[in-house]
Structure formats: structure tokens, C-alpha cells
Tab-separated table of C-alpha atoms in Angstrom:
chain	number	residue	atom	x	y	z
R	617	UNK	CA	16.896	-204.214	18.783
R	618	UNK	CA	13.455	-204.173	20.880
R	619	UNK	CA	13.977	-203.439	24.530
R	620	UNK	CA	14.592	-206.420	26.791
R	621	UNK	CA	12.070	-207.698	28.894
R	622	UNK	CA	14.396	-209.146	31.489
R	623	UNK	CA	17.423	-207.718	32.967
R	624	UNK	CA	20.444	-209.690	32.351
R	625	UNK	CA	23.208	-207.752	33.866
R	626	UNK	CA	22.381	-207.648	37.517
R	627	UNK	CA	19.666	-206.173	39.800
R	628	UNK	CA	16.905	-204.497	37.611
R	629	UNK	CA	15.463	-202.463	40.527
R	630	UNK	CA	18.884	-201.045	41.350
R	631	UNK	CA	19.342	-200.261	37.493
R	632	UNK	CA	15.807	-198.454	37.547
R	633	UNK	CA	16.782	-196.703	40.909
R	634	UNK	CA	20.272	-195.448	39.623
R	635	UNK	CA	18.438	-194.153	36.463
R	636	UNK	CA	15.891	-192.483	38.400
R	637	UNK	CA	18.413	-190.949	40.769
R	638	UNK	CA	20.515	-189.557	37.564
R	639	UNK	CA	17.140	-188.071	36.146
R	640	UNK	CA	16.550	-186.381	39.507
R	641	UNK	CA	20.168	-185.090	39.532
R	642	UNK	CA	19.694	-183.560	36.013
R	643	UNK	CA	15.949	-181.970	36.578
R	644	UNK	CA	14.592	-182.519	39.962
R	645	UNK	CA	11.700	-184.664	40.859
R	646	UNK	CA	9.742	-183.640	37.894
R	647	UNK	CA	12.235	-185.386	35.679
R	648	UNK	CA	11.874	-188.785	37.338
R	649	UNK	CA	9.729	-190.842	34.777
R	650	UNK	CA	9.181	-194.527	34.827
R	651	UNK	CA	9.328	-194.993	31.211
R	652	UNK	CA	12.570	-193.085	30.705
R	653	UNK	CA	14.231	-195.018	33.608
R	654	UNK	CA	13.094	-198.405	31.642
R	655	UNK	CA	14.697	-196.921	28.533
R	656	UNK	CA	17.944	-196.215	30.211
R	657	UNK	CA	17.967	-199.640	31.848
R	658	UNK	CA	17.357	-201.174	28.298
R	659	UNK	CA	14.292	-202.996	29.390
R	660	UNK	CA	10.689	-202.846	28.330
R	661	UNK	CA	8.359	-200.562	30.179
R	662	UNK	CA	6.428	-203.289	31.587
R	663	UNK	CA	9.277	-204.700	33.221
R	664	UNK	CA	9.552	-201.893	35.628
R	665	UNK	CA	6.076	-202.894	37.268
R	666	UNK	CA	7.722	-205.886	38.934
R	667	UNK	CA	9.784	-203.496	41.126
R	668	UNK	CA	7.755	-200.178	41.070
R	669	UNK	CA	4.023	-200.124	41.023
R	670	UNK	CA	4.034	-196.603	39.377
R	671	UNK	CA	5.941	-193.352	39.013
R	672	UNK	CA	5.398	-192.211	42.346
R	673	UNK	CA	6.940	-195.449	43.771
R	674	UNK	CA	10.044	-194.705	41.995
R	675	UNK	CA	10.041	-191.097	42.850
R	676	UNK	CA	9.802	-192.224	46.749
R	677	UNK	CA	12.655	-194.655	46.269
R	678	UNK	CA	14.914	-191.782	44.604
R	679	UNK	CA	13.799	-189.459	47.538
R	680	UNK	CA	15.219	-191.969	49.964
R	681	UNK	CA	18.638	-192.319	47.903
R	682	UNK	CA	18.651	-188.447	47.831
R	683	UNK	CA	18.165	-188.036	51.558
R	684	UNK	CA	20.937	-190.844	52.205
R	685	UNK	CA	23.212	-188.506	50.073
R	686	UNK	CA	22.413	-185.534	52.464
R	687	UNK	CA	23.563	-187.952	55.224
R	688	UNK	CA	26.567	-188.771	53.472
R	689	UNK	CA	27.507	-185.050	53.005
R	690	UNK	CA	26.825	-184.429	56.885
R	691	UNK	CA	28.980	-187.292	57.885
R	692	UNK	CA	31.800	-186.276	55.501
R	693	UNK	CA	31.944	-182.652	57.116
R	694	UNK	CA	31.854	-184.301	60.641
R	695	UNK	CA	34.712	-186.690	59.714
R	696	UNK	CA	36.920	-183.725	58.557
R	697	UNK	CA	36.722	-181.862	61.962
R	698	UNK	CA	40.049	-181.998	63.820
R	699	UNK	CA	40.036	-183.636	67.305
R	700	UNK	CA	39.550	-181.479	70.337
R	701	UNK	CA	40.004	-182.284	73.950
R	702	UNK	CA	37.299	-179.744	74.782
R	703	UNK	CA	33.875	-181.659	74.895
R	704	UNK	CA	31.859	-178.358	74.452
R	705	UNK	CA	34.011	-177.317	71.600
R	706	UNK	CA	33.870	-180.582	69.893
R	707	UNK	CA	30.165	-180.810	70.352
R	708	UNK	CA	29.475	-177.511	68.982
R	709	UNK	CA	31.830	-178.207	65.901
R	710	UNK	CA	29.818	-181.502	65.275
R	711	UNK	CA	26.474	-179.562	65.250
R	712	UNK	CA	27.824	-177.063	62.902
R	713	UNK	CA	29.301	-179.690	60.496
R	714	UNK	CA	25.752	-180.973	60.233
R	715	UNK	CA	24.419	-177.558	59.049
R	716	UNK	CA	27.544	-177.022	56.825
R	717	UNK	CA	27.106	-180.468	55.224
R	718	UNK	CA	23.590	-179.889	54.622
R	719	UNK	CA	24.160	-176.397	52.955
R	720	UNK	CA	26.975	-177.630	50.870
R	721	UNK	CA	24.923	-180.677	49.439
R	722	UNK	CA	22.113	-178.075	48.544
R	723	UNK	CA	24.499	-175.890	46.652
R	724	UNK	CA	26.460	-179.056	44.898
R	725	UNK	CA	23.348	-180.955	44.107
R	726	UNK	CA	20.463	-178.602	44.033
R	727	UNK	CA	18.019	-180.869	42.075
R	728	UNK	CA	18.829	-183.834	43.945
R	729	UNK	CA	18.304	-181.907	47.180
R	730	UNK	CA	15.029	-180.399	45.836
R	731	UNK	CA	14.172	-184.280	45.098
R	732	UNK	CA	15.083	-185.468	48.710
R	733	UNK	CA	12.170	-183.678	50.273
R	734	UNK	CA	9.662	-183.607	47.206
R	735	UNK	CA	7.409	-186.745	48.424
R	736	UNK	CA	5.187	-185.867	51.412
R	737	UNK	CA	6.221	-187.914	54.368
R	738	UNK	CA	5.665	-187.628	58.087
R	739	UNK	CA	8.260	-188.244	60.774
R	740	UNK	CA	7.686	-191.926	61.140
R	741	UNK	CA	10.213	-192.228	57.885
R	742	UNK	CA	12.876	-190.082	59.577
R	743	UNK	CA	14.657	-193.180	60.728
R	744	UNK	CA	14.140	-195.409	57.749
R	745	UNK	CA	17.363	-197.399	56.860
R	746	UNK	CA	17.050	-196.564	53.218
R	747	UNK	CA	17.663	-192.747	54.022
R	748	UNK	CA	20.934	-193.402	56.100
R	749	UNK	CA	24.526	-192.714	55.397
R	750	UNK	CA	27.393	-195.153	56.154
R	751	UNK	CA	27.038	-194.691	59.802
R	752	UNK	CA	23.473	-196.021	59.524
R	753	UNK	CA	21.987	-192.699	60.629
R	754	UNK	CA	19.559	-190.584	58.452
R	755	UNK	CA	19.873	-186.703	58.394
R	756	UNK	CA	17.371	-186.377	61.016
R	757	UNK	CA	19.151	-189.071	63.325
R	758	UNK	CA	22.459	-187.351	62.792
R	759	UNK	CA	21.125	-183.758	63.718
R	760	UNK	CA	19.508	-185.440	66.607
R	761	UNK	CA	22.727	-187.128	67.744
R	762	UNK	CA	24.491	-183.719	67.448
R	763	UNK	CA	22.193	-182.098	69.668
R	764	UNK	CA	22.180	-184.819	72.363
R	765	UNK	CA	25.943	-184.397	72.006
R	766	UNK	CA	25.443	-180.590	73.260
R	767	UNK	CA	23.462	-181.731	76.098
R	768	UNK	CA	25.906	-184.396	77.220
R	769	UNK	CA	28.728	-181.578	76.915
R	770	UNK	CA	26.730	-179.278	79.014
R	771	UNK	CA	26.363	-176.790	76.357
R	772	UNK	CA	22.375	-177.238	75.979
R	773	UNK	CA	20.256	-177.456	79.030
R	774	UNK	CA	18.272	-180.600	79.108
R	775	UNK	CA	15.037	-178.810	79.392
R	776	UNK	CA	15.572	-176.976	75.995
R	777	UNK	CA	16.520	-180.307	74.188
R	778	UNK	CA	13.112	-181.349	73.155
R	779	UNK	CA	11.992	-180.258	69.676
R	780	UNK	CA	15.361	-178.552	69.102
R	781	UNK	CA	15.812	-180.506	65.778
R	782	UNK	CA	12.620	-178.794	64.373
R	783	UNK	CA	14.133	-175.290	65.157
R	784	UNK	CA	17.631	-176.189	63.675
R	785	UNK	CA	16.411	-178.051	60.694
R	786	UNK	CA	13.856	-175.181	59.693
R	787	UNK	CA	16.497	-172.517	59.892
R	788	UNK	CA	19.174	-174.356	57.671
R	789	UNK	CA	16.626	-175.955	55.304
R	790	UNK	CA	14.957	-172.426	54.882
R	791	UNK	CA	18.196	-170.939	53.842
R	792	UNK	CA	19.044	-173.843	51.519
R	793	UNK	CA	15.876	-173.571	49.793
R	794	UNK	CA	16.182	-169.826	49.219
R	795	UNK	CA	19.650	-170.035	48.137
R	796	UNK	CA	18.988	-172.818	45.516
R	797	UNK	CA	15.237	-172.240	44.461
R	798	UNK	CA	14.574	-168.734	45.518
R	799	UNK	CA	15.483	-165.032	45.631
R	800	UNK	CA	19.044	-165.805	47.165
R	801	UNK	CA	20.099	-167.883	44.366
R	802	UNK	CA	22.428	-164.797	42.892
R	803	UNK	CA	24.449	-164.605	45.976
R	804	UNK	CA	28.112	-164.922	45.462
R	805	UNK	CA	29.992	-167.617	47.244
R	806	UNK	CA	31.601	-165.642	49.651
R	807	UNK	CA	28.498	-163.757	50.911
R	808	UNK	CA	26.444	-167.141	50.918
R	809	UNK	CA	29.246	-168.845	53.024
R	810	UNK	CA	29.064	-165.958	55.477
R	811	UNK	CA	25.332	-165.962	55.750
R	812	UNK	CA	25.408	-169.571	56.231
R	813	UNK	CA	27.684	-169.298	59.041
R	814	UNK	CA	25.705	-166.646	60.605
R	815	UNK	CA	22.551	-168.795	60.423
R	816	UNK	CA	24.561	-171.576	62.130
R	817	UNK	CA	25.787	-168.910	64.858
R	818	UNK	CA	22.032	-168.025	65.376
R	819	UNK	CA	20.964	-171.732	65.730
R	820	UNK	CA	24.017	-172.565	68.098
R	821	UNK	CA	23.234	-169.593	70.466
R	822	UNK	CA	19.402	-169.609	70.142
R	823	UNK	CA	18.916	-173.116	71.187
């Protein structure tokens, strides 16, 4: 049977995006190919152009999905925190959960993590709704919110708040990249966890 030219079982854009995300999960951004996405969706290649102008457009959409998955991982870590009556302790724990969620996502989904930041963007996209988790916040917004919480709890001086996102993000992203794509790939789980905690210590006390 020749490929369908129309999609009869729902939303073709969603089907193509799901196929692209699956390809990214399997092989990173290089694996996201528009023709393969249409094959997996069961439609003719030309049908994809109604929704994505080219392969780069599909990859950008998959990148947004991957960042939303990072946000979900961060929120999951935060939601697992036990309640604390100590505002300072709770604020510190929420910031650490952001970093833990980020690192764990990188380890569990290395190719999707690599895809999440594979399309060159600027900070104007940091608050795009299609990059958000269930709370409606993107990874960058979740980090910003946790840092604001430190200020509100009296942990982080207000004059040191500006730009703190970039310091924290750089440190955690750098470690995640080294552990998934670089020379730290061979670390055993116990040592990797310890290194991650020390980086989070460094961020918490260095801000």
C-alpha cells in the first residue's frame, strides 16, 4: 500500500512530533529526519510540509518537547521534597531539586537531553509555553523561581540575585554534558552522584 497523503487517525502534526521525539530519544538531534517521521506516521513525505517547512522546523519543535521533559524532571524532584517549616531550608532544597532533576534527566535520557539544546536560540525563547512542564514554567523559569525563593527566605542577598541563573545553569549543564557526552561518561553511579552533590554544594554556597 502506498503511504497515505492524509492523516485519518488524529492530529498529523502531533504524530510527526511524536515520531521526531522518538527519533531524538534514539539517536539525538542528528536522527531527527522529516522523511523518516512521515514514514513512521504512515503518510506521504509531502504531507509533512503542511506542518513543518523543513527538517529544521521539526527539530526545533522536538527541541521544545525535550526542554518540556527537562522541566517535568525538575518538577518531579521538587514535588518529592518533604515539607519543611524552615523557610531557608525549604528554599535551599527546592534549588537543589532543580539541579538534581536536571542531572538525572541527562543521565536517563542522554540523547533527548542533547537534543534539548541542539537548536541555537536566545533567551527570548526561555519562557516559551511549549517548553514548559505541568506548572507552566520552563526549565529556566523553574530555576529563576527557585532563586527568587532563596532571596525571599533571606538565604541569597538581593544584590547578588541578578544573573544567578546563568552561574547555576552553567555549572550544572557543564557537568551534565561532561557526564553524558564527555570524558566523565565512565564514572560509576556512586561517584557521579557524589560529584553532582558537590557541584550543587558549590552553587548553593557560591551564589
